[in-house]
Amino acid sequence: MTTQGYIAYRSDYKYQLAERYELMIAIIPKHHIITPYIELDRQGLLTVNAGYAWDGPSGPVKDTPHNMRASLVHDALYQLMRHQELVARTHRKTADQLFKDICKQDGVSSFWASIYYKGLRKFGKPYASPQQKKIVLQAPKQD
């Protein structure tokens, strides 16, 4: 859709992926999922395309190189849940565990990775919900 006189955008993102990223994961969708920035095939290959925007680790967690890859993968999977491409009830726990595992692979201590995981389990559910889709803003605001 072409618009004139205003722009439509989403806020709350801090990072934009500069290069395509691929990872084999344990989540196998019922069908091959293809969105403009995220793809998940029937073998479990997750592809996040260059240009994907995400907010990094959430809550009181400080953004570091040791948790950035985990936050990218986790945010992409939660986005697929918000858009109902994946069923949150089925896949959220696996996505949270993957965050923990990648954190540990990338240098986060087991202690802190477990704390992050517990936080995701306790507070993450609303962020996988379709009601949490990012709203589209306009500038200048249209009435």
CSV table of N, CA and C in Angstrom, one decimal:
chain,number,residue,atom,x,y,z
A,1,MET,N,0.8,-1.2,0.0
A,1,MET,CA,0.0,0.0,0.0
A,1,MET,C,0.9,1.2,0.0
A,2,THR,N,0.6,2.2,-0.8
A,2,THR,CA,1.3,3.4,-0.9
A,2,THR,C,0.6,4.5,-0.1
A,3,THR,N,1.4,5.2,0.7
A,3,THR,CA,0.8,6.3,1.5
A,3,THR,C,1.5,7.6,1.1
A,4,GLN,N,0.8,8.7,1.3
A,4,GLN,CA,1.3,10.0,1.0
A,4,GLN,C,1.1,10.9,2.2
A,5,GLY,N,2.1,11.7,2.5
A,5,GLY,CA,1.9,12.7,3.6
A,5,GLY,C,2.2,12.2,5.0
A,6,TYR,N,2.5,10.9,5.1
A,6,TYR,CA,2.9,10.4,6.4
A,6,TYR,C,3.7,9.1,6.2
A,7,ILE,N,4.4,8.7,7.3
A,7,ILE,CA,5.0,7.4,7.3
A,7,ILE,C,4.4,6.5,8.3
A,8,ALA,N,4.4,5.2,8.1
A,8,ALA,CA,4.0,4.2,9.0
A,8,ALA,C,5.2,3.4,9.5
A,9,TYR,N,5.3,3.3,10.8
A,9,TYR,CA,6.5,2.6,11.4
A,9,TYR,C,6.2,1.9,12.7
A,10,ARG,N,7.1,1.1,13.1
A,10,ARG,CA,7.0,0.5,14.5
A,10,ARG,C,8.2,0.9,15.3
A,11,SER,N,8.0,1.0,16.6
A,11,SER,CA,9.1,1.4,17.5
A,11,SER,C,9.5,0.3,18.4
A,12,ASP,N,10.3,0.6,19.3
A,12,ASP,CA,10.8,-0.4,20.3
A,12,ASP,C,11.9,-1.4,19.8
A,13,TYR,N,12.5,-1.1,18.7
A,13,TYR,CA,13.6,-1.9,18.3
A,13,TYR,C,14.9,-1.2,18.5
A,14,LYS,N,15.9,-2.0,18.9
A,14,LYS,CA,17.3,-1.4,19.1
A,14,LYS,C,18.3,-1.8,18.1
A,15,TYR,N,18.1,-3.0,17.5
A,15,TYR,CA,19.1,-3.6,16.6
A,15,TYR,C,18.5,-4.0,15.3
A,16,GLN,N,19.3,-4.0,14.3
A,16,GLN,CA,18.9,-4.5,13.0
A,16,GLN,C,20.0,-5.5,12.5
A,17,LEU,N,19.6,-6.7,12.1
A,17,LEU,CA,20.5,-7.7,11.6
A,17,LEU,C,21.2,-7.3,10.3
A,18,ALA,N,22.5,-7.3,10.3
A,18,ALA,CA,23.3,-6.9,9.1
A,18,ALA,C,23.5,-8.0,8.1
A,19,GLU,N,23.5,-9.2,8.6
A,19,GLU,CA,23.7,-10.4,7.7
A,19,GLU,C,22.7,-11.5,8.0
A,20,ARG,N,22.3,-12.2,7.0
A,20,ARG,CA,21.4,-13.4,7.2
A,20,ARG,C,22.0,-14.3,8.2
A,21,TYR,N,21.2,-14.9,9.1
A,21,TYR,CA,21.6,-15.8,10.1
A,21,TYR,C,20.8,-17.1,10.0
A,22,GLU,N,21.5,-18.3,10.1
A,22,GLU,CA,20.8,-19.6,10.1
A,22,GLU,C,21.2,-20.4,11.3
A,23,LEU,N,20.2,-21.2,11.8
A,23,LEU,CA,20.5,-22.1,12.9
A,23,LEU,C,19.5,-23.3,12.8
A,24,MET,N,20.0,-24.5,13.0
A,24,MET,CA,19.2,-25.6,13.1
A,24,MET,C,18.6,-25.7,14.6
A,25,ILE,N,17.3,-25.8,14.7
A,25,ILE,CA,16.7,-25.8,16.0
A,25,ILE,C,15.8,-27.0,16.2
A,26,ALA,N,15.3,-27.2,17.4
A,26,ALA,CA,14.5,-28.4,17.7
A,26,ALA,C,13.0,-28.1,17.4
A,27,ILE,N,12.7,-26.9,17.0
A,27,ILE,CA,11.3,-26.7,16.7
A,27,ILE,C,11.0,-27.0,15.2
A,28,ILE,N,10.1,-27.9,15.0
A,28,ILE,CA,9.7,-28.3,13.7
A,28,ILE,C,8.2,-27.9,13.5
A,29,PRO,N,8.0,-26.9,12.6
A,29,PRO,CA,6.7,-26.5,12.3
A,29,PRO,C,5.9,-27.5,11.5
A,30,LYS,N,4.5,-27.3,11.5
A,30,LYS,CA,3.7,-28.2,10.8
A,30,LYS,C,3.8,-27.9,9.3
A,31,HIS,N,4.1,-26.7,8.9
A,31,HIS,CA,4.3,-26.3,7.5
A,31,HIS,C,5.5,-25.4,7.5
A,32,HIS,N,6.1,-25.3,6.3
A,32,HIS,CA,7.2,-24.4,6.1
A,32,HIS,C,6.7,-22.9,6.3
A,33,ILE,N,7.3,-22.2,7.2
A,33,ILE,CA,6.9,-20.8,7.5
A,33,ILE,C,7.9,-19.9,6.8
A,34,ILE,N,7.2,-19.0,6.1
A,34,ILE,CA,8.0,-17.9,5.4
A,34,ILE,C,7.4,-16.6,5.6
A,35,THR,N,8.1,-15.7,6.2
A,35,THR,CA,7.7,-14.3,6.4
A,35,THR,C,8.8,-13.4,5.8
A,36,PRO,N,8.5,-12.1,5.7
A,36,PRO,CA,9.6,-11.3,5.0
A,36,PRO,C,10.9,-11.4,5.7
A,37,TYR,N,11.0,-11.6,7.0
A,37,TYR,CA,12.3,-11.6,7.7
A,37,TYR,C,12.7,-12.9,8.4
A,38,ILE,N,11.7,-13.8,8.5
A,38,ILE,CA,12.0,-15.1,9.3
A,38,ILE,C,11.4,-16.3,8.5
A,39,GLU,N,12.2,-17.3,8.4
A,39,GLU,CA,11.8,-18.6,7.8
A,39,GLU,C,12.1,-19.7,8.7
A,40,LEU,N,11.2,-20.7,8.8
A,40,LEU,CA,11.5,-21.9,9.6
A,40,LEU,C,11.0,-23.1,8.7
A,41,ASP,N,11.9,-23.9,8.3
A,41,ASP,CA,11.5,-25.0,7.4
A,41,ASP,C,11.1,-26.3,8.2
A,42,ARG,N,10.6,-27.3,7.5
A,42,ARG,CA,10.2,-28.5,8.2
A,42,ARG,C,11.3,-29.4,8.7
A,43,GLN,N,12.5,-29.0,8.5
A,43,GLN,CA,13.7,-29.7,9.1
A,43,GLN,C,14.2,-29.0,10.3
A,44,GLY,N,13.6,-27.8,10.6
A,44,GLY,CA,14.0,-27.1,11.8
A,44,GLY,C,15.1,-26.0,11.5
A,45,LEU,N,15.3,-25.7,10.2
A,45,LEU,CA,16.3,-24.6,9.9
A,45,LEU,C,15.6,-23.3,10.0
A,46,LEU,N,16.1,-22.5,11.0
A,46,LEU,CA,15.6,-21.2,11.2
A,46,LEU,C,16.5,-20.2,10.5
A,47,THR,N,15.9,-19.4,9.7
A,47,THR,CA,16.7,-18.3,8.9
A,47,THR,C,16.1,-17.0,9.3
A,48,VAL,N,17.0,-16.1,9.7
A,48,VAL,CA,16.6,-14.7,10.0
A,48,VAL,C,17.3,-13.9,9.0
A,49,ASN,N,16.6,-13.1,8.2
A,49,ASN,CA,17.1,-12.4,7.1
A,49,ASN,C,17.7,-11.0,7.6
A,50,ALA,N,18.7,-10.6,6.8
A,50,ALA,CA,19.3,-9.2,7.0
A,50,ALA,C,18.1,-8.2,7.0
A,51,GLY,N,18.2,-7.2,7.9
A,51,GLY,CA,17.2,-6.2,8.0
A,51,GLY,C,16.2,-6.5,9.1
A,52,TYR,N,16.2,-7.7,9.7
A,52,TYR,CA,15.3,-8.0,10.8
A,52,TYR,C,15.7,-7.1,12.0
A,53,ALA,N,14.7,-6.6,12.6
A,53,ALA,CA,14.9,-5.7,13.8
A,53,ALA,C,14.4,-6.3,15.0
A,54,TRP,N,15.1,-6.2,16.1
A,54,TRP,CA,14.7,-6.8,17.4
A,54,TRP,C,15.2,-5.9,18.5
A,55,ASP,N,14.7,-6.2,19.8
A,55,ASP,CA,15.0,-5.3,20.9
A,55,ASP,C,16.1,-5.8,21.8
A,56,GLY,N,16.8,-6.9,21.5
A,56,GLY,CA,17.8,-7.4,22.3
A,56,GLY,C,17.2,-8.0,23.6
A,57,PRO,N,18.0,-8.4,24.5
A,57,PRO,CA,17.5,-9.0,25.8
A,57,PRO,C,16.5,-8.0,26.5
A,58,SER,N,15.5,-8.6,27.1
A,58,SER,CA,14.5,-7.8,27.7
A,58,SER,C,14.7,-7.7,29.3
A,59,GLY,N,13.9,-6.9,29.9
A,59,GLY,CA,13.9,-6.8,31.3
A,59,GLY,C,15.2,-6.2,31.9
A,60,PRO,N,15.6,-6.7,33.0
A,60,PRO,CA,16.8,-6.1,33.6
A,60,PRO,C,18.1,-6.7,33.0
A,61,VAL,N,18.0,-7.5,32.0
A,61,VAL,CA,19.2,-8.1,31.4
A,61,VAL,C,20.0,-7.1,30.5
A,62,LYS,N,21.3,-7.0,30.8
A,62,LYS,CA,22.1,-6.0,30.0
A,62,LYS,C,22.5,-6.7,28.7
A,63,ASP,N,22.4,-5.9,27.6
A,63,ASP,CA,22.8,-6.4,26.3
A,63,ASP,C,24.3,-6.6,26.2
A,64,THR,N,24.7,-7.8,25.9
A,64,THR,CA,26.2,-8.0,25.7
A,64,THR,C,26.3,-8.9,24.5
A,65,PRO,N,27.6,-9.0,24.0
A,65,PRO,CA,27.8,-10.0,22.9
A,65,PRO,C,27.5,-11.4,23.3
A,66,HIS,N,27.5,-11.7,24.6
A,66,HIS,CA,27.2,-13.1,25.1
A,66,HIS,C,25.8,-13.5,25.1
A,67,ASN,N,24.9,-12.5,25.0
A,67,ASN,CA,23.4,-12.9,24.9
A,67,ASN,C,22.7,-12.3,23.7
A,68,MET,N,23.4,-11.7,22.8
A,68,MET,CA,22.8,-11.0,21.6
A,68,MET,C,22.3,-12.1,20.7
A,69,ARG,N,23.0,-13.1,20.4
A,69,ARG,CA,22.5,-14.1,19.4
A,69,ARG,C,21.3,-14.9,20.0
A,70,ALA,N,21.4,-15.2,21.3
A,70,ALA,CA,20.2,-15.8,21.9
A,70,ALA,C,19.0,-14.9,21.8
A,71,SER,N,19.1,-13.6,22.0
A,71,SER,CA,18.0,-12.7,22.0
A,71,SER,C,17.4,-12.6,20.6
A,72,LEU,N,18.3,-12.7,19.6
A,72,LEU,CA,17.8,-12.6,18.2
A,72,LEU,C,16.9,-13.8,17.9
A,73,VAL,N,17.5,-15.0,18.2
A,73,VAL,CA,16.7,-16.3,17.9
A,73,VAL,C,15.4,-16.3,18.7
A,74,HIS,N,15.5,-15.9,20.0
A,74,HIS,CA,14.3,-16.0,20.8
A,74,HIS,C,13.3,-15.0,20.4
A,75,ASP,N,13.7,-13.8,20.0
A,75,ASP,CA,12.7,-12.8,19.6
A,75,ASP,C,12.1,-13.2,18.2
A,76,ALA,N,12.8,-13.8,17.3
A,76,ALA,CA,12.3,-14.3,16.1
A,76,ALA,C,11.2,-15.3,16.3
A,77,LEU,N,11.5,-16.3,17.2
A,77,LEU,CA,10.6,-17.3,17.5
A,77,LEU,C,9.3,-16.8,18.2
A,78,TYR,N,9.5,-15.9,19.1
A,78,TYR,CA,8.3,-15.3,19.8
A,78,TYR,C,7.5,-14.5,18.8
A,79,GLN,N,8.1,-13.9,17.8
A,79,GLN,CA,7.4,-13.1,16.8
A,79,GLN,C,6.5,-14.1,16.0
A,80,LEU,N,7.1,-15.3,15.6
A,80,LEU,CA,6.3,-16.3,14.9
A,80,LEU,C,5.1,-16.7,15.8
A,81,MET,N,5.3,-16.8,17.1
A,81,MET,CA,4.2,-17.1,18.0
A,81,MET,C,3.1,-16.0,18.0
A,82,ARG,N,3.6,-14.8,18.1
A,82,ARG,CA,2.6,-13.6,18.1
A,82,ARG,C,1.8,-13.6,16.8
A,83,HIS,N,2.4,-14.0,15.7
A,83,HIS,CA,1.8,-13.9,14.4
A,83,HIS,C,1.1,-15.3,14.1
A,84,GLN,N,1.0,-16.1,15.1
A,84,GLN,CA,0.3,-17.4,15.1
A,84,GLN,C,0.8,-18.3,14.0
A,85,GLU,N,2.1,-18.2,13.7
A,85,GLU,CA,2.8,-19.2,12.8
A,85,GLU,C,3.2,-20.4,13.6
A,86,LEU,N,3.5,-20.2,14.8
A,86,LEU,CA,3.8,-21.3,15.8
A,86,LEU,C,2.9,-21.2,16.9
A,87,VAL,N,2.5,-22.3,17.5
A,87,VAL,CA,1.6,-22.3,18.7
A,87,VAL,C,2.4,-22.1,20.0
A,88,ALA,N,2.2,-21.0,20.7
A,88,ALA,CA,2.9,-20.7,21.9
A,88,ALA,C,2.8,-21.8,22.9
A,89,ARG,N,1.7,-22.4,23.1
A,89,ARG,CA,1.5,-23.4,24.1
A,89,ARG,C,2.4,-24.6,23.8
A,90,THR,N,2.7,-24.9,22.6
A,90,THR,CA,3.5,-26.0,22.2
A,90,THR,C,5.0,-25.6,22.1
A,91,HIS,N,5.4,-24.4,21.7
A,91,HIS,CA,6.8,-24.1,21.4
A,91,HIS,C,7.5,-23.1,22.3
A,92,ARG,N,6.7,-22.4,23.2
A,92,ARG,CA,7.4,-21.4,24.0
A,92,ARG,C,8.4,-21.9,24.9
A,93,LYS,N,8.2,-23.0,25.6
A,93,LYS,CA,9.2,-23.6,26.5
A,93,LYS,C,10.5,-24.0,25.7
A,94,THR,N,10.3,-24.5,24.6
A,94,THR,CA,11.5,-24.9,23.7
A,94,THR,C,12.3,-23.6,23.3
A,95,ALA,N,11.5,-22.6,23.0
A,95,ALA,CA,12.2,-21.3,22.6
A,95,ALA,C,13.0,-20.7,23.8
A,96,ASP,N,12.4,-20.8,25.0
A,96,ASP,CA,13.0,-20.3,26.2
A,96,ASP,C,14.3,-21.1,26.5
A,97,GLN,N,14.2,-22.4,26.4
A,97,GLN,CA,15.3,-23.3,26.6
A,97,GLN,C,16.4,-23.0,25.6
A,98,LEU,N,16.1,-22.8,24.4
A,98,LEU,CA,17.0,-22.4,23.3
A,98,LEU,C,17.8,-21.2,23.7
A,99,PHE,N,17.1,-20.2,24.2
A,99,PHE,CA,17.7,-18.9,24.7
A,99,PHE,C,18.8,-19.3,25.7
A,100,LYS,N,18.4,-20.1,26.7
A,100,LYS,CA,19.4,-20.5,27.7
A,100,LYS,C,20.6,-21.2,27.1
A,101,ASP,N,20.3,-22.1,26.2
A,101,ASP,CA,21.4,-22.9,25.6
A,101,ASP,C,22.4,-22.1,24.8
A,102,ILE,N,21.8,-21.1,24.0
A,102,ILE,CA,22.7,-20.3,23.2
A,102,ILE,C,23.5,-19.3,24.1
A,103,CYS,N,22.8,-18.8,25.1
A,103,CYS,CA,23.6,-18.0,26.1
A,103,CYS,C,24.8,-18.7,26.6
A,104,LYS,N,24.6,-19.9,27.1
A,104,LYS,CA,25.7,-20.7,27.6
A,104,LYS,C,26.8,-21.0,26.5
A,105,GLN,N,26.4,-21.3,25.3
A,105,GLN,CA,27.3,-21.5,24.2
A,105,GLN,C,28.2,-20.2,24.0
A,106,ASP,N,27.5,-19.1,24.1
A,106,ASP,CA,28.2,-17.8,23.8
A,106,ASP,C,28.9,-17.1,25.0
A,107,GLY,N,29.0,-17.9,26.1
A,107,GLY,CA,29.8,-17.4,27.2
A,107,GLY,C,29.1,-16.9,28.5
A,108,VAL,N,27.8,-17.0,28.5
A,108,VAL,CA,27.0,-16.6,29.7
A,108,VAL,C,27.2,-17.8,30.7
A,109,SER,N,27.5,-17.5,32.0
A,109,SER,CA,27.6,-18.6,32.9
A,109,SER,C,26.3,-19.4,33.1
A,110,SER,N,26.4,-20.7,33.5
A,110,SER,CA,25.2,-21.5,33.7
A,110,SER,C,24.3,-20.9,34.7
A,111,PHE,N,24.9,-20.3,35.8
A,111,PHE,CA,24.1,-19.6,36.8
A,111,PHE,C,23.2,-18.5,36.2
A,112,TRP,N,23.8,-17.6,35.4
A,112,TRP,CA,23.1,-16.5,34.8
A,112,TRP,C,22.1,-17.0,33.7
A,113,ALA,N,22.5,-17.9,32.9
A,113,ALA,CA,21.7,-18.5,31.9
A,113,ALA,C,20.4,-19.1,32.5
A,114,SER,N,20.6,-19.7,33.7
A,114,SER,CA,19.4,-20.3,34.4
A,114,SER,C,18.5,-19.2,34.9
A,115,ILE,N,19.1,-18.1,35.4
A,115,ILE,CA,18.3,-17.0,35.9
A,115,ILE,C,17.5,-16.4,34.8
A,116,TYR,N,18.1,-16.2,33.6
A,116,TYR,CA,17.4,-15.6,32.5
A,116,TYR,C,16.3,-16.5,32.1
A,117,TYR,N,16.5,-17.8,32.1
A,117,TYR,CA,15.5,-18.8,31.7
A,117,TYR,C,14.3,-18.8,32.6
A,118,LYS,N,14.6,-18.7,33.9
A,118,LYS,CA,13.5,-18.6,34.9
A,118,LYS,C,12.7,-17.3,34.7
A,119,GLY,N,13.4,-16.2,34.3
A,119,GLY,CA,12.6,-15.0,34.0
A,119,GLY,C,11.8,-15.1,32.8
A,120,LEU,N,12.3,-15.8,31.8
A,120,LEU,CA,11.5,-16.0,30.6
A,120,LEU,C,10.2,-16.9,30.9
A,121,ARG,N,10.4,-17.9,31.7
A,121,ARG,CA,9.3,-18.8,32.0
A,121,ARG,C,8.3,-18.1,32.8
A,122,LYS,N,8.7,-17.2,33.8
A,122,LYS,CA,7.8,-16.5,34.6
A,122,LYS,C,7.1,-15.3,34.0
A,123,PHE,N,7.8,-14.6,33.1
A,123,PHE,CA,7.3,-13.3,32.6
A,123,PHE,C,7.1,-13.3,31.1
A,124,GLY,N,7.5,-14.3,30.4
A,124,GLY,CA,7.5,-14.3,28.9
A,124,GLY,C,6.2,-14.5,28.2
A,125,LYS,N,5.3,-15.2,28.9
A,125,LYS,CA,4.1,-15.7,28.2
A,125,LYS,C,3.3,-14.6,27.4
A,126,PRO,N,3.1,-13.4,28.0
A,126,PRO,CA,2.4,-12.4,27.3
A,126,PRO,C,3.0,-11.9,26.0
A,127,TYR,N,4.4,-12.0,25.9
A,127,TYR,CA,5.1,-11.6,24.7
A,127,TYR,C,5.0,-12.5,23.6
A,128,ALA,N,4.5,-13.7,23.8
A,128,ALA,CA,4.3,-14.7,22.7
A,128,ALA,C,2.8,-14.7,22.3
A,129,SER,N,2.0,-13.8,22.9
A,129,SER,CA,0.6,-13.7,22.6
A,129,SER,C,0.3,-12.9,21.4
A,130,PRO,N,-0.7,-13.2,20.5
A,130,PRO,CA,-1.1,-12.4,19.4
A,130,PRO,C,-1.5,-11.0,19.8
A,131,GLN,N,-1.9,-10.8,21.0
A,131,GLN,CA,-2.3,-9.5,21.5
A,131,GLN,C,-1.1,-8.5,21.7
A,132,GLN,N,0.1,-9.1,21.6
A,132,GLN,CA,1.3,-8.3,21.8
A,132,GLN,C,1.9,-7.8,20.5
A,133,LYS,N,1.2,-8.0,19.4
A,133,LYS,CA,1.8,-7.5,18.1
A,133,LYS,C,2.2,-6.0,18.2
A,134,LYS,N,3.3,-5.7,17.6
A,134,LYS,CA,3.7,-4.3,17.6
A,134,LYS,C,2.7,-3.4,16.9
A,135,ILE,N,2.4,-2.3,17.5
A,135,ILE,CA,1.4,-1.4,16.8
A,135,ILE,C,2.1,-0.6,15.7
A,136,VAL,N,1.4,-0.2,14.7
A,136,VAL,CA,1.9,0.6,13.7
A,136,VAL,C,1.6,2.1,14.0
A,137,LEU,N,2.7,2.9,14.1
A,137,LEU,CA,2.5,4.3,14.4
A,137,LEU,C,2.6,5.1,13.1
A,138,GLN,N,2.1,6.4,13.1
A,138,GLN,CA,2.2,7.2,12.0
A,138,GLN,C,2.9,8.6,12.3
A,139,ALA,N,3.6,9.1,11.4
A,139,ALA,CA,4.2,10.4,11.6
A,139,ALA,C,4.1,11.2,10.2
A,140,PRO,N,3.5,12.4,10.2
A,140,PRO,CA,2.8,12.9,11.4
A,140,PRO,C,1.5,12.1,11.6
A,141,LYS,N,1.1,12.2,12.8
A,141,LYS,CA,-0.1,11.4,13.3
A,141,LYS,C,-1.3,11.8,12.4
A,142,GLN,N,-2.0,10.8,11.9
A,142,GLN,CA,-3.2,11.0,11.1
A,142,GLN,C,-4.4,10.8,12.0
A,143,ASP,N,-5.4,11.7,12.0
A,143,ASP,CA,-6.6,11.6,12.8
A,143,ASP,C,-7.7,10.9,12.1
